[in-house]
mmCIF file of C-alpha atoms in Angstrom:
data_model
loop_
_atom_site.group_PDB
_atom_site.id
_atom_site.type_symbol
_atom_site.label_atom_id
_atom_site.label_comp_id
_atom_site.label_asym_id
_atom_site.label_seq_id
_atom_site.Cartn_x
_atom_site.Cartn_y
_atom_site.Cartn_z
ATOM 1 C CA UNK A 21 0.343 0.175 0.249
ATOM 2 C CA UNK A 22 2.699 2.601 1.052
ATOM 3 C CA UNK A 23 4.262 1.760 -2.226
ATOM 4 C CA UNK A 24 1.177 2.376 -4.344
ATOM 5 C CA UNK A 25 0.913 5.518 -2.617
ATOM 6 C CA UNK A 26 4.483 6.688 -3.405
ATOM 7 C CA UNK A 27 3.883 5.691 -7.344
ATOM 8 C CA UNK A 28 0.654 7.945 -7.018
ATOM 9 C CA UNK A 29 2.387 11.200 -5.091
ATOM 10 C CA UNK A 30 5.912 10.515 -8.183
ATOM 11 C CA UNK A 31 3.165 10.480 -10.535
ATOM 12 C CA UNK A 32 1.624 14.245 -9.447
ATOM 13 C CA UNK A 33 4.780 15.455 -8.541
ATOM 14 C CA UNK A 34 6.097 14.980 -12.050
ATOM 15 C CA UNK A 35 3.331 17.786 -13.522
ATOM 16 C CA UNK A 36 5.435 20.322 -12.398
ATOM 17 C CA UNK A 37 7.484 19.343 -15.280
ATOM 18 C CA UNK A 38 7.245 22.007 -18.449
ATOM 19 C CA UNK A 39 5.315 20.537 -21.323
ATOM 20 C CA UNK A 40 5.891 18.284 -23.566
ATOM 21 C CA UNK A 41 7.281 19.334 -27.322
ATOM 22 C CA UNK A 42 4.667 18.734 -29.921
ATOM 23 C CA UNK A 43 7.198 17.572 -31.868
ATOM 24 C CA UNK A 44 9.108 15.025 -30.195
ATOM 25 C CA UNK A 45 8.541 11.653 -32.320
ATOM 26 C CA UNK A 46 8.513 9.831 -29.090
ATOM 27 C CA UNK A 47 5.262 10.302 -27.178
ATOM 28 C CA UNK A 48 3.915 7.889 -23.912
ATOM 29 C CA UNK A 49 1.273 7.270 -21.051
ATOM 30 C CA UNK A 50 1.352 5.723 -17.523
ATOM 31 C CA UNK A 51 -1.864 4.248 -16.053
ATOM 32 C CA UNK A 52 -2.449 3.469 -12.055
ATOM 33 C CA UNK A 53 -5.432 2.564 -10.259
ATOM 34 C CA UNK A 54 -6.207 0.847 -7.097
ATOM 35 C CA UNK A 55 -8.501 0.291 -5.099
ATOM 36 C CA UNK A 56 -9.178 -1.602 -0.902
ATOM 37 C CA UNK A 57 -12.127 -2.056 0.455
ATOM 38 C CA UNK A 58 -12.545 -3.183 4.276
ATOM 39 C CA UNK A 59 -15.234 -3.650 7.017
ATOM 40 C CA UNK A 60 -18.227 -6.085 5.719
ATOM 41 C CA UNK A 61 -16.269 -7.072 2.865
ATOM 42 C CA UNK A 62 -12.434 -7.177 2.267
ATOM 43 C CA UNK A 63 -10.775 -6.536 -0.959
ATOM 44 C CA UNK A 64 -8.133 -4.899 -3.202
ATOM 45 C CA UNK A 65 -7.409 -4.789 -6.439
ATOM 46 C CA UNK A 66 -4.568 -2.901 -8.342
ATOM 47 C CA UNK A 67 -4.192 -2.183 -12.166
ATOM 48 C CA UNK A 68 -1.864 -0.551 -14.451
ATOM 49 C CA UNK A 69 -0.414 0.254 -18.346
ATOM 50 C CA UNK A 70 2.439 1.572 -19.616
ATOM 51 C CA UNK A 71 2.303 2.487 -23.418
ATOM 52 C CA UNK A 72 4.981 4.511 -25.927
ATOM 53 C CA UNK A 73 4.493 5.340 -29.961
ATOM 54 C CA UNK A 74 7.068 6.766 -31.816
ATOM 55 C CA UNK A 75 5.866 8.526 -35.243
ATOM 56 C CA UNK A 76 8.512 9.245 -37.869
ATOM 57 C CA UNK A 77 7.834 10.168 -41.124
ATOM 58 C CA UNK A 78 7.198 6.553 -42.851
ATOM 59 C CA UNK A 79 7.281 4.665 -39.925
ATOM 60 C CA UNK A 80 5.028 4.576 -36.617
ATOM 61 C CA UNK A 81 5.478 2.096 -33.977
ATOM 62 C CA UNK A 82 3.726 1.544 -30.835
ATOM 63 C CA UNK A 83 3.271 -0.562 -27.833
ATOM 64 C CA UNK A 84 1.937 -1.368 -24.415
ATOM 65 C CA UNK A 85 2.045 -3.475 -21.595
ATOM 66 C CA UNK A 86 -0.939 -4.056 -18.850
ATOM 67 C CA UNK A 87 -1.307 -5.803 -15.295
ATOM 68 C CA UNK A 88 -4.155 -6.941 -13.021
ATOM 69 C CA UNK A 89 -4.308 -8.525 -10.139
ATOM 70 C CA UNK A 90 -7.232 -8.313 -7.260
ATOM 71 C CA UNK A 91 -7.502 -9.924 -4.249
ATOM 72 C CA UNK A 92 -10.620 -10.784 -1.614
ATOM 73 C CA UNK A 93 -11.876 -12.324 1.305
ATOM 74 C CA UNK A 94 -14.659 -14.846 1.540
ATOM 75 C CA UNK A 95 -17.733 -12.472 3.266
ATOM 76 C CA UNK A 96 -19.405 -15.376 5.011
ATOM 77 C CA UNK A 97 -16.106 -16.453 6.937
ATOM 78 C CA UNK A 98 -14.899 -13.420 8.656
ATOM 79 C CA UNK A 99 -11.556 -13.053 9.566
ATOM 80 C CA UNK A 100 -10.918 -15.195 6.312
ATOM 81 C CA UNK A 101 -7.774 -14.555 4.222
ATOM 82 C CA UNK A 102 -8.089 -12.558 0.873
ATOM 83 C CA UNK A 103 -7.586 -15.079 -1.746
ATOM 84 C CA UNK A 104 -6.259 -13.612 -5.416
ATOM 85 C CA UNK A 105 -9.404 -13.579 -7.219
ATOM 86 C CA UNK A 106 -7.650 -12.399 -10.810
ATOM 87 C CA UNK A 107 -4.334 -12.065 -12.082
ATOM 88 C CA UNK A 108 -3.252 -11.173 -15.617
ATOM 89 C CA UNK A 109 -0.700 -9.159 -17.595
ATOM 90 C CA UNK A 110 -0.130 -9.004 -21.195
ATOM 91 C CA UNK A 111 1.550 -6.751 -24.268
ATOM 92 C CA UNK A 112 1.327 -5.793 -27.601
ATOM 93 C CA UNK A 113 3.155 -4.590 -30.231
ATOM 94 C CA UNK A 114 2.412 -3.141 -33.705
ATOM 95 C CA UNK A 115 4.766 -1.279 -36.600
ATOM 96 C CA UNK A 116 3.033 0.743 -39.127
ATOM 97 C CA UNK A 117 4.307 1.709 -42.954
ATOM 98 C CA UNK A 118 2.474 4.480 -43.693
ATOM 99 C CA UNK A 119 1.521 5.247 -47.598
ATOM 100 C CA UNK A 120 -0.146 7.891 -49.188
ATOM 101 C CA UNK A 121 -3.676 9.285 -48.720
ATOM 102 C CA UNK A 122 -3.818 7.987 -45.321
ATOM 103 C CA UNK A 123 -3.085 4.378 -46.025
ATOM 104 C CA UNK A 124 -0.865 1.674 -44.333
ATOM 105 C CA UNK A 125 0.333 -1.679 -44.003
ATOM 106 C CA UNK A 126 0.945 -2.638 -40.525
ATOM 107 C CA UNK A 127 2.567 -6.113 -38.883
ATOM 108 C CA UNK A 128 1.398 -6.571 -35.041
ATOM 109 C CA UNK A 129 1.445 -8.876 -31.784
ATOM 110 C CA UNK A 130 0.182 -9.854 -28.455
ATOM 111 C CA UNK A 131 0.870 -11.897 -25.822
ATOM 112 C CA UNK A 132 -1.808 -12.456 -22.845
ATOM 113 C CA UNK A 133 -1.478 -14.577 -19.800
ATOM 114 C CA UNK A 134 -4.557 -14.494 -18.027
ATOM 115 C CA UNK A 135 -4.579 -17.189 -14.496
ATOM 116 C CA UNK A 136 -8.684 -17.508 -14.101
ATOM 117 C CA UNK A 137 -9.001 -17.415 -18.207
ATOM 118 C CA UNK A 138 -8.875 -21.022 -18.286
ATOM 119 C CA UNK A 139 -5.402 -20.628 -20.396
ATOM 120 C CA UNK A 140 -2.235 -20.595 -19.753
ATOM 121 C CA UNK A 141 -1.376 -18.421 -22.565
ATOM 122 C CA UNK A 142 -2.283 -16.865 -25.729
ATOM 123 C CA UNK A 143 -0.731 -14.495 -28.085
ATOM 124 C CA UNK A 144 -1.508 -13.948 -31.907
ATOM 125 C CA UNK A 145 -0.150 -11.839 -34.473
ATOM 126 C CA UNK A 146 -1.302 -10.470 -37.836
ATOM 127 C CA UNK A 147 -0.387 -8.594 -40.929
ATOM 128 C CA UNK A 148 -2.646 -6.319 -43.166
ATOM 129 C CA UNK A 149 -4.216 -3.243 -44.262
ATOM 130 C CA UNK A 150 -5.401 0.398 -42.223
ATOM 131 C CA UNK A 151 -6.879 3.377 -43.580
ATOM 132 C CA UNK A 152 -7.022 6.276 -41.175
ATOM 133 C CA UNK A 153 -11.249 7.282 -42.239
ATOM 134 C CA UNK A 154 -11.566 10.105 -40.529
ATOM 135 C CA UNK A 155 -8.177 11.952 -39.156
ATOM 136 C CA UNK A 156 -8.883 15.491 -37.626
ATOM 137 C CA UNK A 157 -7.342 17.859 -34.771
ATOM 138 C CA UNK A 158 -11.329 16.428 -32.679
ATOM 139 C CA UNK A 159 -11.991 13.454 -34.348
ATOM 140 C CA UNK A 160 -10.258 10.125 -35.755
ATOM 141 C CA UNK A 161 -11.590 7.100 -36.786
ATOM 142 C CA UNK A 162 -9.480 3.662 -38.082
ATOM 143 C CA UNK A 163 -10.220 0.862 -39.679
ATOM 144 C CA UNK A 164 -7.386 -2.538 -40.040
ATOM 145 C CA UNK A 165 -7.993 -5.883 -41.123
ATOM 146 C CA UNK A 166 -5.834 -9.058 -42.200
ATOM 147 C CA UNK A 167 -5.139 -11.965 -42.043
ATOM 148 C CA UNK A 168 -3.688 -13.975 -38.734
ATOM 149 C CA UNK A 169 -2.260 -16.616 -36.673
ATOM 150 C CA UNK A 170 -3.701 -17.643 -32.921
ATOM 151 C CA UNK A 171 -1.953 -19.847 -30.322
ATOM 152 C CA UNK A 172 -3.697 -20.910 -27.178
ATOM 153 C CA UNK A 173 -2.615 -23.133 -25.134
ATOM 154 C CA UNK A 174 -5.837 -24.009 -22.843
ATOM 155 C CA UNK A 175 -5.040 -25.936 -18.915
ATOM 156 C CA UNK A 176 -7.364 -29.108 -20.083
ATOM 157 C CA UNK A 177 -6.745 -30.173 -23.702
ATOM 158 C CA UNK A 178 -3.736 -29.982 -26.633
ATOM 159 C CA UNK A 179 -2.560 -26.268 -27.888
ATOM 160 C CA UNK A 180 -4.820 -24.501 -30.532
ATOM 161 C CA UNK A 181 -3.025 -23.518 -33.369
ATOM 162 C CA UNK A 182 -5.743 -21.426 -35.684
ATOM 163 C CA UNK A 183 -5.329 -18.948 -38.760
ATOM 164 C CA UNK A 184 -7.844 -16.154 -37.549
ATOM 165 C CA UNK A 185 -8.669 -12.910 -39.593
ATOM 166 C CA UNK A 186 -8.178 -9.532 -37.337
ATOM 167 C CA UNK A 187 -10.160 -6.428 -37.354
ATOM 168 C CA UNK A 188 -10.007 -3.542 -35.598
ATOM 169 C CA UNK A 189 -12.140 -0.433 -35.789
ATOM 170 C CA UNK A 190 -10.270 2.689 -32.856
ATOM 171 C CA UNK A 191 -12.435 6.202 -32.234
ATOM 172 C CA UNK A 192 -11.910 8.635 -30.809
ATOM 173 C CA UNK A 193 -13.470 12.221 -30.087
ATOM 174 C CA UNK A 194 -12.326 14.908 -28.186
ATOM 175 C CA UNK A 195 -14.937 16.560 -25.936
ATOM 176 C CA UNK A 196 -13.768 20.559 -25.164
ATOM 177 C CA UNK A 197 -10.949 20.994 -24.434
ATOM 178 C CA UNK A 198 -9.462 18.589 -21.384
ATOM 179 C CA UNK A 199 -11.767 15.466 -21.914
ATOM 180 C CA UNK A 200 -11.674 13.068 -24.810
ATOM 181 C CA UNK A 201 -13.864 9.305 -25.304
ATOM 182 C CA UNK A 202 -11.989 6.333 -27.241
ATOM 183 C CA UNK A 203 -13.436 3.344 -28.463
ATOM 184 C CA UNK A 204 -11.413 0.318 -29.437
ATOM 185 C CA UNK A 205 -12.300 -3.050 -30.810
ATOM 186 C CA UNK A 206 -10.719 -5.784 -31.686
ATOM 187 C CA UNK A 207 -11.941 -9.334 -33.793
ATOM 188 C CA UNK A 208 -10.101 -11.797 -33.924
ATOM 189 C CA UNK A 209 -12.240 -14.425 -35.774
ATOM 190 C CA UNK A 210 -11.081 -18.244 -36.557
ATOM 191 C CA UNK A 211 -12.384 -21.194 -38.118
ATOM 192 C CA UNK A 212 -12.985 -22.656 -34.303
ATOM 193 C CA UNK A 213 -13.404 -19.298 -31.789
ATOM 194 C CA UNK A 214 -13.351 -15.472 -32.174
ATOM 195 C CA UNK A 215 -12.259 -13.400 -29.458
ATOM 196 C CA UNK A 216 -13.889 -9.641 -29.450
ATOM 197 C CA UNK A 217 -12.418 -7.017 -27.168
ATOM 198 C CA UNK A 218 -14.507 -3.638 -26.408
ATOM 199 C CA UNK A 219 -12.557 -1.097 -24.572
ATOM 200 C CA UNK A 220 -14.365 2.357 -24.164
ATOM 201 C CA UNK A 221 -12.951 5.113 -22.001
ATOM 202 C CA UNK A 222 -13.948 8.368 -21.312
ATOM 203 C CA UNK A 223 -10.816 10.631 -19.896
ATOM 204 C CA UNK A 224 -10.530 14.317 -18.052
ATOM 205 C CA UNK A 225 -7.509 16.368 -17.534
ATOM 206 C CA UNK A 226 -6.806 17.218 -13.953
ATOM 207 C CA UNK A 227 -3.702 19.069 -14.106
ATOM 208 C CA UNK A 228 -0.986 19.381 -16.737
ATOM 209 C CA UNK A 229 -0.182 16.398 -17.609
ATOM 210 C CA UNK A 230 -1.960 14.445 -15.146
ATOM 211 C CA UNK A 231 -5.577 12.772 -15.651
ATOM 212 C CA UNK A 232 -8.172 10.828 -15.063
ATOM 213 C CA UNK A 233 -9.647 7.743 -17.015
ATOM 214 C CA UNK A 234 -12.654 6.062 -16.637
ATOM 215 C CA UNK A 235 -12.862 3.068 -18.449
ATOM 216 C CA UNK A 236 -14.633 -0.483 -18.997
ATOM 217 C CA UNK A 237 -13.487 -3.389 -20.985
ATOM 218 C CA UNK A 238 -15.677 -6.295 -21.877
ATOM 219 C CA UNK A 239 -13.741 -9.310 -23.747
ATOM 220 C CA UNK A 240 -15.935 -12.165 -25.392
ATOM 221 C CA UNK A 241 -14.847 -15.234 -26.246
ATOM 222 C CA UNK A 242 -16.958 -17.661 -28.670
ATOM 223 C CA UNK A 243 -15.434 -21.135 -27.544
ATOM 224 C CA UNK A 244 -14.474 -20.625 -23.705
ATOM 225 C CA UNK A 245 -11.915 -22.755 -22.246
ATOM 226 C CA UNK A 246 -12.514 -25.586 -19.162
ATOM 227 C CA UNK A 247 -12.129 -25.129 -15.866
ATOM 228 C CA UNK A 248 -8.786 -26.695 -14.813
ATOM 229 C CA UNK A 249 -10.375 -26.862 -11.337
ATOM 230 C CA UNK A 250 -14.229 -27.806 -11.822
ATOM 231 C CA UNK A 251 -13.847 -29.339 -15.151
ATOM 232 C CA UNK A 252 -16.591 -26.739 -16.285
ATOM 233 C CA UNK A 253 -17.036 -24.652 -19.157
ATOM 234 C CA UNK A 254 -15.955 -21.129 -18.062
ATOM 235 C CA UNK A 255 -18.076 -17.637 -19.008
ATOM 236 C CA UNK A 256 -17.682 -16.966 -22.539
ATOM 237 C CA UNK A 257 -17.746 -13.155 -21.354
ATOM 238 C CA UNK A 258 -15.845 -10.786 -19.164
ATOM 239 C CA UNK A 259 -15.991 -7.088 -17.909
ATOM 240 C CA UNK A 260 -13.678 -4.825 -15.929
ATOM 241 C CA UNK A 261 -14.468 -1.501 -15.421
ATOM 242 C CA UNK A 262 -11.575 0.925 -14.066
ATOM 243 C CA UNK A 263 -10.916 4.272 -12.441
ATOM 244 C CA UNK A 264 -7.114 5.414 -13.111
ATOM 245 C CA UNK A 265 -4.659 8.222 -13.165
ATOM 246 C CA UNK A 266 -2.984 8.789 -15.894
ATOM 247 C CA UNK A 267 0.570 10.433 -17.198
ATOM 248 C CA UNK A 268 1.475 11.715 -20.510
ATOM 249 C CA UNK A 269 5.369 12.261 -21.033
#
């Protein structure tokens, strides 16, 4: 807990740093969220994300790493110890080769390790075509589509290798001078399984380069894995709501 508070203080102190050069090709964001409850129920959770983008004349590179950890105690057993109830981490990387008229070619890859998903890990890679449908100071809309490959290792059963069609829709809209709405939809469709991930977020500037972000994430798996302990099929839809401090640098 002390480390979390210290980290937040460091982020807030960093807002005293001078504004970032608008012409700098490298931009980055650090996010941190923490929640603890006590009394009738005992629980705690922490999530974080670090993302960066390097934008050149002909190329753009971006990547992100994120993680979540949560623990809770059984409310029917007062004084019971908290047990891990959620734990995952992942990262993704992408390179775009810019073409004329806001067209581009991309290659990207991702890795996810979710302890409670029924999979030991899931990784995918794809390449294809992207187009910036809308590009303005206040509104952006981008579409990406291309073939790819996904590898999934379930806790129960053999490794699954599958060709997929990867499609992404990315939209953001400025609201006033200090707020932004964002919607991202990723769909990896294969013959055996289709995984769809939707991330909806609203961010508002607090002071300087520090902002607050509310986000809602849904991940749907058309063919969920089998739970190793209960031999029961996992839920097909996972939902996550978070409120984070975001520092841009």
